[in-house]
Every structure is written in structure tokens, then in C-alpha cells.
mmCIF file of C-alpha atoms in Angstrom:
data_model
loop_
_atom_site.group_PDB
_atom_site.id
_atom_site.type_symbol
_atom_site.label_atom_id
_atom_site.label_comp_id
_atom_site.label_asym_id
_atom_site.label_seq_id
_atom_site.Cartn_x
_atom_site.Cartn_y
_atom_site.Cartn_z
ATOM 1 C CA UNK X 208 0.000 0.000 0.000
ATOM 2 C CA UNK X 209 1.077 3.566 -0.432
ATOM 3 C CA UNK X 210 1.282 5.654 2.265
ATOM 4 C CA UNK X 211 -2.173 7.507 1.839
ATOM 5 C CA UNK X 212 -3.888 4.227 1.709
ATOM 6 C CA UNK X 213 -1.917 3.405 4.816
ATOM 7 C CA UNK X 214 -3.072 6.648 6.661
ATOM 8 C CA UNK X 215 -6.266 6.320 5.150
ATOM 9 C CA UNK X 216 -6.746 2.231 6.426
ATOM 10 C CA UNK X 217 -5.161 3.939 9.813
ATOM 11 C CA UNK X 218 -7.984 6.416 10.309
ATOM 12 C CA UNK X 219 -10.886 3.819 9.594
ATOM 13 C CA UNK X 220 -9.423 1.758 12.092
ATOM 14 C CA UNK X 221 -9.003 4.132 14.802
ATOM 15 C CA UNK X 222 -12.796 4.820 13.980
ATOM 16 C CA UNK X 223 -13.244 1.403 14.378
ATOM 17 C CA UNK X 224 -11.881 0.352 17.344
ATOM 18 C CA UNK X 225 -13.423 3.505 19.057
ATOM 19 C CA UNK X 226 -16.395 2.657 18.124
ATOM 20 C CA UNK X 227 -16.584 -1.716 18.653
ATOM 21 C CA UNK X 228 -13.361 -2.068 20.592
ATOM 22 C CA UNK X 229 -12.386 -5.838 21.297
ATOM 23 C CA UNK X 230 -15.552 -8.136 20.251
ATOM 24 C CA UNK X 231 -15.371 -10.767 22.934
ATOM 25 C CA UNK X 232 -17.695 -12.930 20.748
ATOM 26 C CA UNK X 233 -15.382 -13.103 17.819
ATOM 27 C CA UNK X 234 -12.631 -14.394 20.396
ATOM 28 C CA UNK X 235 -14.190 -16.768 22.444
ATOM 29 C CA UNK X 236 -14.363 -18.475 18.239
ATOM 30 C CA UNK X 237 -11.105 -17.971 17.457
ATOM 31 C CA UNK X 238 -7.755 -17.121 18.937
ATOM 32 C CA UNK X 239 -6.315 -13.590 19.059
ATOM 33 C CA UNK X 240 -3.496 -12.564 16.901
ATOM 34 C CA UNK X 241 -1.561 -11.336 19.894
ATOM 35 C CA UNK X 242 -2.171 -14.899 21.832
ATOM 36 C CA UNK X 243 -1.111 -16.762 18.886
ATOM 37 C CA UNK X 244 2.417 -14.349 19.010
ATOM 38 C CA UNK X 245 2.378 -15.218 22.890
ATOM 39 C CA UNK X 246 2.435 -18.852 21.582
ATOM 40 C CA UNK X 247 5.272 -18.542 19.313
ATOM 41 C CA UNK X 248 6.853 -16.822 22.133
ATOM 42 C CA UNK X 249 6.363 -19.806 24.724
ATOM 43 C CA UNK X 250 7.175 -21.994 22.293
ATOM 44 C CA UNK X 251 10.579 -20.195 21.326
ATOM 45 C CA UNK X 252 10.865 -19.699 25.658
ATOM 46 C CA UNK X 253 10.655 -23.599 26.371
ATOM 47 C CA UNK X 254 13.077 -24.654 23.188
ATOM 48 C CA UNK X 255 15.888 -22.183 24.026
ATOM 49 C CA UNK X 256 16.133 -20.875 27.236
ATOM 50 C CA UNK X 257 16.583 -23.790 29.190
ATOM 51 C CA UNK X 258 18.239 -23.656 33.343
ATOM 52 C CA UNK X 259 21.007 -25.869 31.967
ATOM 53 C CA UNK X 260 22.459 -22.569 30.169
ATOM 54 C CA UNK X 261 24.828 -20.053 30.923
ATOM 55 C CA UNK X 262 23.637 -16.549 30.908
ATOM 56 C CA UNK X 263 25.693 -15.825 27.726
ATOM 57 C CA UNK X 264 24.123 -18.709 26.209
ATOM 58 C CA UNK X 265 20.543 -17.488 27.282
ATOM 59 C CA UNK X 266 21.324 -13.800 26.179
ATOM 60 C CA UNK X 267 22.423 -15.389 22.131
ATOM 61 C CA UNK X 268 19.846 -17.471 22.036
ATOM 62 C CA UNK X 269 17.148 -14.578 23.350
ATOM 63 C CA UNK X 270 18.846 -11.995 20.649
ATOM 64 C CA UNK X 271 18.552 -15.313 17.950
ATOM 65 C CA UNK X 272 14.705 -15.908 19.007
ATOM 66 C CA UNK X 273 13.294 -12.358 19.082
ATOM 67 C CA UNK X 274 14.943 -11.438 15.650
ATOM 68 C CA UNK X 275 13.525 -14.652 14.345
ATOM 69 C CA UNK X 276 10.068 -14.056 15.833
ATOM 70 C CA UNK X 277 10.439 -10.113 14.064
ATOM 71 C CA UNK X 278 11.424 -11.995 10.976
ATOM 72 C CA UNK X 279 8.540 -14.134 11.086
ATOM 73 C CA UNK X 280 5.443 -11.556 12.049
ATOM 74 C CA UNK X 281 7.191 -9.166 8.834
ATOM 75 C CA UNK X 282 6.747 -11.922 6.469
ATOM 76 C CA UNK X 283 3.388 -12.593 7.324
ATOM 77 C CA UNK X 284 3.044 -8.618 7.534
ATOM 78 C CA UNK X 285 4.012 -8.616 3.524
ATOM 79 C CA UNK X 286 1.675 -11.416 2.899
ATOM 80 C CA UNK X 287 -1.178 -10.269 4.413
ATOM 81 C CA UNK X 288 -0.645 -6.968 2.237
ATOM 82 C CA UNK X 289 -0.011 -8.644 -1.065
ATOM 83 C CA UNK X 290 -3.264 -10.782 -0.306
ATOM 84 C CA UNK X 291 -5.586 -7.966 0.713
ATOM 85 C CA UNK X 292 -4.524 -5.943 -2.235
ATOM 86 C CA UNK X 293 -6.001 -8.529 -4.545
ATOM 87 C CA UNK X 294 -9.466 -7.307 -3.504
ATOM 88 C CA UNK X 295 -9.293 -3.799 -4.459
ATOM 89 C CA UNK X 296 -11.547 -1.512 -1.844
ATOM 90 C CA UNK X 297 -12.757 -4.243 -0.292
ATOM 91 C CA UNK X 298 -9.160 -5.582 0.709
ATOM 92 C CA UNK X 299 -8.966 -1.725 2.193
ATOM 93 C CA UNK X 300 -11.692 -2.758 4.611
ATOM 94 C CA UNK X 301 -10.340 -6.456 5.561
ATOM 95 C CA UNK X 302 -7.060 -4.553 6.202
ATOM 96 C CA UNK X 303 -8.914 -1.761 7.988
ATOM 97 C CA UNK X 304 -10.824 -4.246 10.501
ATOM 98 C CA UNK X 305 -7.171 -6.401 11.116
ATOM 99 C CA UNK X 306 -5.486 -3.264 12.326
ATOM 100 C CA UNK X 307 -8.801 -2.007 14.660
ATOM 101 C CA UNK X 308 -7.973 -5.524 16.376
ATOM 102 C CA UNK X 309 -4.053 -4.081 17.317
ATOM 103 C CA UNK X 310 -5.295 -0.922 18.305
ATOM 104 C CA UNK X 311 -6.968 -1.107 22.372
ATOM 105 C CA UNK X 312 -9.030 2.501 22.683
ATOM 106 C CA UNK X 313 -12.400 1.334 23.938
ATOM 107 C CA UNK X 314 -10.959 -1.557 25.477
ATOM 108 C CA UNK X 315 -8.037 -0.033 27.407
ATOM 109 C CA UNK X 316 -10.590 2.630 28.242
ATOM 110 C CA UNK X 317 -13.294 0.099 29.373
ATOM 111 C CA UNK X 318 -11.080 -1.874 31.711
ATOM 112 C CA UNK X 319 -9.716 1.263 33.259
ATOM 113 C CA UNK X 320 -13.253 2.698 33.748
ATOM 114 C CA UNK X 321 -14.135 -0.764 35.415
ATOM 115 C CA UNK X 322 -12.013 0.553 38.324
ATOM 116 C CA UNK X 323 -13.666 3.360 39.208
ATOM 117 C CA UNK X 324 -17.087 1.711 38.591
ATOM 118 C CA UNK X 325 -15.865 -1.195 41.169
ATOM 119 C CA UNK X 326 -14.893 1.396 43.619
ATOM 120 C CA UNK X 327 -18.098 3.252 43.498
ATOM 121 C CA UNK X 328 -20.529 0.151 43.960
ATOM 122 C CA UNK X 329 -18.385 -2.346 45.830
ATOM 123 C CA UNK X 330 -15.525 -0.652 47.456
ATOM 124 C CA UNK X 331 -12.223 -1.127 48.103
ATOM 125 C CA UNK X 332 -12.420 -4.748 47.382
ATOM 126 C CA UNK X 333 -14.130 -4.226 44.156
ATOM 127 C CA UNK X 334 -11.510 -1.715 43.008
ATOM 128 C CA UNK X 335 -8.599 -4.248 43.857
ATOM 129 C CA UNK X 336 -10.090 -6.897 42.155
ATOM 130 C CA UNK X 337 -10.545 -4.578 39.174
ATOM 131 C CA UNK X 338 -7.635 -2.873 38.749
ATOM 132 C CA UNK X 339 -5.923 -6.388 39.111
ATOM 133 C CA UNK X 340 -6.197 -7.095 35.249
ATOM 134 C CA UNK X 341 -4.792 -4.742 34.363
ATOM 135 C CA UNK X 342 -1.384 -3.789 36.159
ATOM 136 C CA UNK X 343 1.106 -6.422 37.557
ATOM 137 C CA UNK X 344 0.975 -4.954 41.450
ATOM 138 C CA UNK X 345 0.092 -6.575 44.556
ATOM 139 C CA UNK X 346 -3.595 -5.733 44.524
ATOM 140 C CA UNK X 347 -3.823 -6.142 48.726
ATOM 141 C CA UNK X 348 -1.425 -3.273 49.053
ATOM 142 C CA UNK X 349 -3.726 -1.060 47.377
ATOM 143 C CA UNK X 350 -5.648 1.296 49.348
ATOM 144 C CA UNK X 351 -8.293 3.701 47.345
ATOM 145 C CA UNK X 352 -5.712 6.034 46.171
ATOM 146 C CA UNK X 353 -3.515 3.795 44.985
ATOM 147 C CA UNK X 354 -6.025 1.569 43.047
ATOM 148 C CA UNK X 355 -6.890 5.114 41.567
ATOM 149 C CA UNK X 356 -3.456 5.968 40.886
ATOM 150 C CA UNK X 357 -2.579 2.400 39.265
ATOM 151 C CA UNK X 358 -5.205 2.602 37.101
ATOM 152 C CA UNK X 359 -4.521 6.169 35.700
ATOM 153 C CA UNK X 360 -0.949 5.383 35.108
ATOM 154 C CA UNK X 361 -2.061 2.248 33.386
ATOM 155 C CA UNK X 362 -4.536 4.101 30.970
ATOM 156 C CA UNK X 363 -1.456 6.701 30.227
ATOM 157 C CA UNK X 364 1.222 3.953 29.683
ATOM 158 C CA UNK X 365 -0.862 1.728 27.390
ATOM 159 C CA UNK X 366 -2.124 5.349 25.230
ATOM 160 C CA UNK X 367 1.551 5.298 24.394
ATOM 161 C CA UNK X 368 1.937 1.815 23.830
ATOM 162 C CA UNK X 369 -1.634 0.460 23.213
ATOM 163 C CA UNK X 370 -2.397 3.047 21.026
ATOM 164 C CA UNK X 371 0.165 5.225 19.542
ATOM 165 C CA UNK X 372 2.982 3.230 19.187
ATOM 166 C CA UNK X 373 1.040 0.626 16.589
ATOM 167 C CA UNK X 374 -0.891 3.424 15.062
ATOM 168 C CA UNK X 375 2.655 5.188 14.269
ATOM 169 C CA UNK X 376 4.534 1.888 13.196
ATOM 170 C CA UNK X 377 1.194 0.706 10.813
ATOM 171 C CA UNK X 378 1.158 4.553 9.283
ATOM 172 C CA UNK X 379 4.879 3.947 8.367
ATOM 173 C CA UNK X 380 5.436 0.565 7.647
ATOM 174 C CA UNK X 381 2.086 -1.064 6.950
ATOM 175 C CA UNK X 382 1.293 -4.450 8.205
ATOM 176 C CA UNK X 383 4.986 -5.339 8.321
ATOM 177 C CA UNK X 384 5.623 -2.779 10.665
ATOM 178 C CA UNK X 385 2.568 -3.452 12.729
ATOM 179 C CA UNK X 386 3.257 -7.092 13.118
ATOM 180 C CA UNK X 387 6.693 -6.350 14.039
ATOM 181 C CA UNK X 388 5.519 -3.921 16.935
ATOM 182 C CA UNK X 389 2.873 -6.194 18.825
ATOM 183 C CA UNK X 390 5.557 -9.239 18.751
ATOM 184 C CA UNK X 391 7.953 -7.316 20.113
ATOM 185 C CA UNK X 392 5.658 -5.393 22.474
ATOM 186 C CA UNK X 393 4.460 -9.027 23.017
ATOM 187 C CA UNK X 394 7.872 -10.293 23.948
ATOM 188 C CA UNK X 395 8.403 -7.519 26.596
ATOM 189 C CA UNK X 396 5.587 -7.937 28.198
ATOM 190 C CA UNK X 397 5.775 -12.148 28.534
ATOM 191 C CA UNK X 398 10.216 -12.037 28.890
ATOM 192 C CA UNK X 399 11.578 -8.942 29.165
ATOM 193 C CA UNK X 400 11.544 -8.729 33.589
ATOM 194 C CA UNK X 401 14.854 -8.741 35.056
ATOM 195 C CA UNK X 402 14.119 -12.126 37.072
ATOM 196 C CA UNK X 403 16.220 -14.874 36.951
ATOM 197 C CA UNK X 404 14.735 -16.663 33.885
ATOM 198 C CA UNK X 405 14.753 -13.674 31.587
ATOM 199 C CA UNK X 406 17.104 -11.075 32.559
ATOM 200 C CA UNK X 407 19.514 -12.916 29.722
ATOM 201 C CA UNK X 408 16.987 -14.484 27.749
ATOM 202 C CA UNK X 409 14.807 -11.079 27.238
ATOM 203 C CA UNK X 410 17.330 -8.841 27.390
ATOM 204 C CA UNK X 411 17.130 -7.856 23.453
ATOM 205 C CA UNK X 412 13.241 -8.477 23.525
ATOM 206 C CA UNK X 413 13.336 -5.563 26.619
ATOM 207 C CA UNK X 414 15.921 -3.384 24.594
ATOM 208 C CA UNK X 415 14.124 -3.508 21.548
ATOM 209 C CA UNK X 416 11.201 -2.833 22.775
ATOM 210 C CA UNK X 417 12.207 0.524 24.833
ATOM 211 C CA UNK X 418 13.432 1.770 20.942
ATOM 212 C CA UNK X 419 10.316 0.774 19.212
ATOM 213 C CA UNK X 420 8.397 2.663 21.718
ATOM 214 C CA UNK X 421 10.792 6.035 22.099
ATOM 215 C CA UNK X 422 9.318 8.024 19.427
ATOM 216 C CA UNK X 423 5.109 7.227 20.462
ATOM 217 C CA UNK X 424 6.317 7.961 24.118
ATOM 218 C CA UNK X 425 7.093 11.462 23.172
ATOM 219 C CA UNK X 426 4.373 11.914 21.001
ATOM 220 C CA UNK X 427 1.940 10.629 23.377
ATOM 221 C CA UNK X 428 3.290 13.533 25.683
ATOM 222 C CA UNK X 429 1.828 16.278 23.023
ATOM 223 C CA UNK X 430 -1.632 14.433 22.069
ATOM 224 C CA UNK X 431 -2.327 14.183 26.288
ATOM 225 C CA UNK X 432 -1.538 17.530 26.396
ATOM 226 C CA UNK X 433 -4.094 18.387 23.364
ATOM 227 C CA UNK X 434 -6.431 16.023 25.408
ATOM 228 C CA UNK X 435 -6.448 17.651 28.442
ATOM 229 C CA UNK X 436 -6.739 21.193 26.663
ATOM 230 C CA UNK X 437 -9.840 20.157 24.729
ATOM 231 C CA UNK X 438 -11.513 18.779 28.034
ATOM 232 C CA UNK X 439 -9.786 20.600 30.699
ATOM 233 C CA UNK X 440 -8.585 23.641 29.570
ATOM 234 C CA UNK X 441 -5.636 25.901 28.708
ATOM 235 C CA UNK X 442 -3.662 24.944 31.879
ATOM 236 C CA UNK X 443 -4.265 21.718 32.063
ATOM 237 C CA UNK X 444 -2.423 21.182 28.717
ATOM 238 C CA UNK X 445 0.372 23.239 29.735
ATOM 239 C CA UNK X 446 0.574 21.490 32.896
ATOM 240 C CA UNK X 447 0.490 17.956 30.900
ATOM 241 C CA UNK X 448 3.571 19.453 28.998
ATOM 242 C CA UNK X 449 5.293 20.817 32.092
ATOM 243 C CA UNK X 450 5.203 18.479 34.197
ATOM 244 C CA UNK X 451 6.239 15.601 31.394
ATOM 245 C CA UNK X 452 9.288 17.392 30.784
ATOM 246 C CA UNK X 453 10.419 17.909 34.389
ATOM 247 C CA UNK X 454 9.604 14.204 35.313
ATOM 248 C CA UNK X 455 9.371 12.111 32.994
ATOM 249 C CA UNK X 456 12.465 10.721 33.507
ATOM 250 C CA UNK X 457 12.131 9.466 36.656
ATOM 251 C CA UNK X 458 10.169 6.580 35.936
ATOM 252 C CA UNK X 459 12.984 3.348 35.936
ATOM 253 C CA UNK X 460 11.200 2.763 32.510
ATOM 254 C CA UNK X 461 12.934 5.663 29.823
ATOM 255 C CA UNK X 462 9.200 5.369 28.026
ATOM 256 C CA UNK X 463 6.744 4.777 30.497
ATOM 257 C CA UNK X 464 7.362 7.714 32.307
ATOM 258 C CA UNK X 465 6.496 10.367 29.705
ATOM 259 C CA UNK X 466 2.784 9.629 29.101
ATOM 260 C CA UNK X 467 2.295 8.910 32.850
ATOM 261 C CA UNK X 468 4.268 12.388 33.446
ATOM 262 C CA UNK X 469 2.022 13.523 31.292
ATOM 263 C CA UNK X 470 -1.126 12.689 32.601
ATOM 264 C CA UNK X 471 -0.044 13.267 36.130
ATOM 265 C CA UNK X 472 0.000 16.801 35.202
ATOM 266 C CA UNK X 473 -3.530 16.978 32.620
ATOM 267 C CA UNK X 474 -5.010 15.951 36.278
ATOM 268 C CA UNK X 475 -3.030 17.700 38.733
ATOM 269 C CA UNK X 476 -2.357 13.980 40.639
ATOM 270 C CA UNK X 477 0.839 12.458 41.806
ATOM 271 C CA UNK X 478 1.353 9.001 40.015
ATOM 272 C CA UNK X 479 4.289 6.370 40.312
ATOM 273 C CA UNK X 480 5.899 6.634 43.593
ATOM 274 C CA UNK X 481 6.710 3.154 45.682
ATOM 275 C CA UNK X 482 4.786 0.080 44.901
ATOM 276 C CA UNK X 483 4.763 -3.780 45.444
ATOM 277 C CA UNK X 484 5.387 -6.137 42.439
ATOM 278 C CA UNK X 485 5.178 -9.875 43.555
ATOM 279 C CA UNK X 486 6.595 -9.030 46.961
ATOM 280 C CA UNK X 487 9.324 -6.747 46.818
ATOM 281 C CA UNK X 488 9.029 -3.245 46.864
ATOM 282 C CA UNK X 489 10.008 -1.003 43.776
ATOM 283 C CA UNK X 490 11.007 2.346 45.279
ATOM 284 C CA UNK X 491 10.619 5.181 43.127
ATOM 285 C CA UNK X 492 9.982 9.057 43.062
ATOM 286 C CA UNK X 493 6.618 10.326 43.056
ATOM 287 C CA UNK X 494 6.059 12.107 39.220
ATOM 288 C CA UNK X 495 4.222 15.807 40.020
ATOM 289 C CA UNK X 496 4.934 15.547 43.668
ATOM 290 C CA UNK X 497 3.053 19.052 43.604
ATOM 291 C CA UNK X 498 0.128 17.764 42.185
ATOM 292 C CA UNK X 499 -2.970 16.463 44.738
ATOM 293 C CA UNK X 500 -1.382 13.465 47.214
ATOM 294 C CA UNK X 501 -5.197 11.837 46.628
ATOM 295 C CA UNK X 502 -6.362 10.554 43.530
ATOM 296 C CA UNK X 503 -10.182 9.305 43.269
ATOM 297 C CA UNK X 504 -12.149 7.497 41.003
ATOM 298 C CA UNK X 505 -13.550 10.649 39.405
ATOM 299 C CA UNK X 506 -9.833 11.362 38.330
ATOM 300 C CA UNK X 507 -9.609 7.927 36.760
ATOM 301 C CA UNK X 508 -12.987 9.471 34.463
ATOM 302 C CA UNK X 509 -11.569 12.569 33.752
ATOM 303 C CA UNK X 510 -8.402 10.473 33.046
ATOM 304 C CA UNK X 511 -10.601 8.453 30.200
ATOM 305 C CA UNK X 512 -12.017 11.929 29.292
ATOM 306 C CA UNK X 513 -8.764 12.851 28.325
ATOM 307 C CA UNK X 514 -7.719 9.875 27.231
ATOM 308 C CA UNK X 515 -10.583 9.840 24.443
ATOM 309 C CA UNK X 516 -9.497 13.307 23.374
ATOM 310 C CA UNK X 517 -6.306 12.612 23.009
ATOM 311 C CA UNK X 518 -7.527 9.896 20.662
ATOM 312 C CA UNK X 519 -9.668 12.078 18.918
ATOM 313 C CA UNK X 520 -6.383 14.191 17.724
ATOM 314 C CA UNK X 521 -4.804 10.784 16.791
ATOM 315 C CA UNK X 522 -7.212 10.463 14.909
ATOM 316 C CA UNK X 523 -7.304 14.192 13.263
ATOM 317 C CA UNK X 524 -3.614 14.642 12.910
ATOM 318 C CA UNK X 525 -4.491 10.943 10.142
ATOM 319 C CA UNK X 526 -6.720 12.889 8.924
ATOM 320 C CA UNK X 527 -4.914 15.644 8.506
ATOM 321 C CA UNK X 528 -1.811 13.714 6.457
ATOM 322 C CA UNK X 529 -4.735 11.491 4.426
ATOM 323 C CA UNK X 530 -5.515 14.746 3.086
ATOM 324 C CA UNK X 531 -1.759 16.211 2.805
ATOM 325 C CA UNK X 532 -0.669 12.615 0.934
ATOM 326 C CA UNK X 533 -3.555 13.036 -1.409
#
């Protein structure tokens, strides 16, 4: 495809995926793409990363599997382009409703609105048990604020890479680049932690991925900021900027810390800060340590308010280079 009918596939999809988000009844009949990468993951996890290895060993054969896997999910990237092209405008719309199903608007923002829902009509249990699928925290060292706070930073992280990031690499690189960007993201997510069995193994996985996602990170900073002017006003868009340049380093992630940053600031909330993963304490600075030391559920839905409009100017700025590539 050219790279108007790329930005033009883009846009429908983003419209798309607002609109029906993930169809639970077309994947209880079939598996998701993603799950099927997890699977070639596991698979490549249980072949070549045995305990019997050095770490040397397990860091060759993790940099042998992941470019493999990227080698792999661009192939099928090509061929899934060369076959929908066959069809004329009606390949447009098959290739329009495959790239909805890597994009996570409504669903991100349905999960994350679960929270506050939970909190409201079953309390502080409810909001654990919510905000449980979706971050990696101990969920019983949660009080209210932090449940709030876990699930804003989650909706802020997964803009940039739930969101932008495949938006960016699809409007650049087509279904090639797409693919590519979900197994990779994939990868980090399932072997890129620093424990024992994957600090060699998904070293290049983790690496790879913190490149892939550099440039949506930053540009995630300037469409949260848009966000937050369009529902919050002038200052709150300034703030979004302000504060994302002060502190979004301090995250230990050098990406997840700019949308968060970000966010932290569209809201006037502190995010990040110290928090329990599996046990053991993660100690970190608190990002807008000016901002309001209490977060509620009403700032997790002004968080999806913003979160919306931020998509909104994904969504226009396609539109916007549709038109220019015309």
C-alpha cells in the first residue's frame, strides 16, 4: 500500500476500534493474533532458554529468538498486504478491521473505567479486584488512592503503547511494521523482567522494545496535552507538557514515564511513587509531587475523558496527512 492508503486504512481503524473495541464474541471463536504471538513466544521460551544454560548462552539465544520471531510476524506482515490488495476496496476494509484488532481505545478505556465503577458500587475490594487485570501490582497493598493511581498510570502507559505506538509503526510501515511492533511489544511484556529466567533471555526483547516505543512515548506527551486542553482547559495542557518534561524521567522505565508524566499533570495527581510487584518493593519518586497526594475514582474518568481526546487528535492529525498525501 502507499502511504495515503496506509493513513487512510489507519484512520478507519481508529474509527473502528473507538467505536466496537475488542468483540469478545469473535474471540471466544477464534484465537487472538496477539495470543497466537504469545504462543510462538512460549514456544521459542521452552526450546531455548533452558536452566542448563549459561547466561551468555541465554542472552544469544534470546537476541537469535526475538529477531527470528520479528522476521517471522514481517513476512506474514508482507503477505497479508499482497493478499488484501487482490481485492481492491474491499481488501482496504479487511485490512482496515485487522489493524482495529491491534489498536486497544475502547478496550483499554473500558477496563480502566471498570475501576472506578468497582470502587463506586463495591468498594475497596471491588476496586482491587478490578484494577488487578490490568497492572502487575500486589492488589492487597492497594488502598483507594492507589487503586486510583494504578489505574490512571495504566490508561497513560498503554495510550503510548496500546495506542500510539502501533498506530505510528502501521502509518509507516504497513502491516509489516505493525506485526513487528505487537511481537515485540508481546515479547516484553511475557520475557523482558529482570528475574532470573529472563534477565539474559529477554534482554534484546526488553531493549528492543524501549526503541520501538521512544518516538510514540514522546508523542503521546503532546496528544495528552491536546487532550487535556480540549476537556480541561488551557492549563491543564500546559501542565500535561510541564510536568512531562520535568519528570518524565524518573520513571525506571525511559518510556513509560512520559505519558504517565504527562497525565499526572492533565489531572493535577501524583502518580508512580513506591509500589509492590510480587513481593518486593520497587522504590521510586513520586512524578508531580506538587500535584494532589489523593487521587479518586472521578480522576480515573476525567483520566478516560482525556484519554478519548487525546484519541480524537490521533485520529485528526491521520486525517490531517490522508488529506496532505492526497
Amino acid at each position: 500500500m502507499t502511504i495515503d492508503e496506509n493513513l487512510l486504512v489507519l484512520l478507519l481503524a481508529l474509527l473502528l476500534d473507538r467505536i466496537a473495541g475488542d468483540p469478545q464474541w469473535l474471540w471466544s471463536r477464534m484465537p487472538h493474533p496477539v495470543v497466537v504471538f504469545g504462543a510462538a513466544i512460549s514456544y521459542a521460551d521452552r526450546q531455548l532458554n533452558p536452566a542448563s544454560l549459561t547466561g551468555s548462552q541465554r542472552r544469544m539465544n534470546g537476541i537469535a529468538a526475538i529477531l527470528a520471531l520479528l522476521l517471522l510476524t514481517v513476512a506474514a506482515g508482507f503477505v497479508f498486504n499482497r493478499f488484501f490488495a487482490l481485492f481492491g476496496p474491499v481488501g482496504i476494509l479487511l485490512e482496515t478491521g485487522l489493524v482495529a484488532i491491534f489498536l486497544a481505545q475502547k478496550s483499554l478505556a473500558d477496563h480502566v473505567a471498570a475501576v472506578a465503577l468497582a470502587l463506586r458500587d463495591e468498594g475497596l475490594t471491588g476496586g482491587r479486584a478490578a484494577v488487578s487485570r490490568i497492572v502487575g501490582r500486589d492488589p492487597e497493598t492497594l488502598d483507594e488512592p492507589a487503586v486510583c493511581r494504578a489505574a490512571i498510570e495504566s490508561l497513560a502507559e498503554n495510550f503510548s503503547d496500546g495506542v500510539v505506538a502501533p498506530a505510528l509503526w502501521y502509518a509507516v510501515f504497513g502491516l509489516p511494521g505493525l506485526f513487528a511492533y505487537k511481537m515485540l511489544n508481546t515479547a516484553d511484556s511475557m520475557i523482558g523482567h529482570k528475574s532470573e529466567k529472563y534477565i539474559d533471555f529477554g534482554w534484546a526483547a526488553a531493549r528492543l522494545d524501549d526503541v520501538a516505543n521512544w518516538p510514540a512515548a514522546r508523542l503521546s506527551i503532546l496528544l495528552i496535552a491536546a487532550g487535556a486542553w480540549i476537556r480541561r482547559g488551557t492549563s491543564a495542557g500546559r501542565e500535561a507538557i510541564r510536568v512531562a518534561m520535568r519528570d518524565g524521567a524518573l520513571h525506571r522505565s525511559p518510556n513509560s514515564g512520559r505519558p504517565e508524566a504527562a497525565m499526572a499533570g492533565a489531572l493535577n495527581v501524583q502518580l508512580a511513587g513506591p509500589r509492590i510487584y510480587g513481593g518486593v518493593i520497587v522504590r521510586e519518586p513520586m512524578i508531580n509531587d506538587t500535584g494532589r497526594d489523593v487521587a479518586t475514582s472521578g480522576d480515573i474518568e476525567e483520566g478516560v475523558s482525556v484519554f478519548y481526546a487525546s484519541c480524537m487528535v490521533l485520529a485528526g492529525i491521520t486525517f490531517g496527512l490522508f488529506l496532505c498525501f492526497l
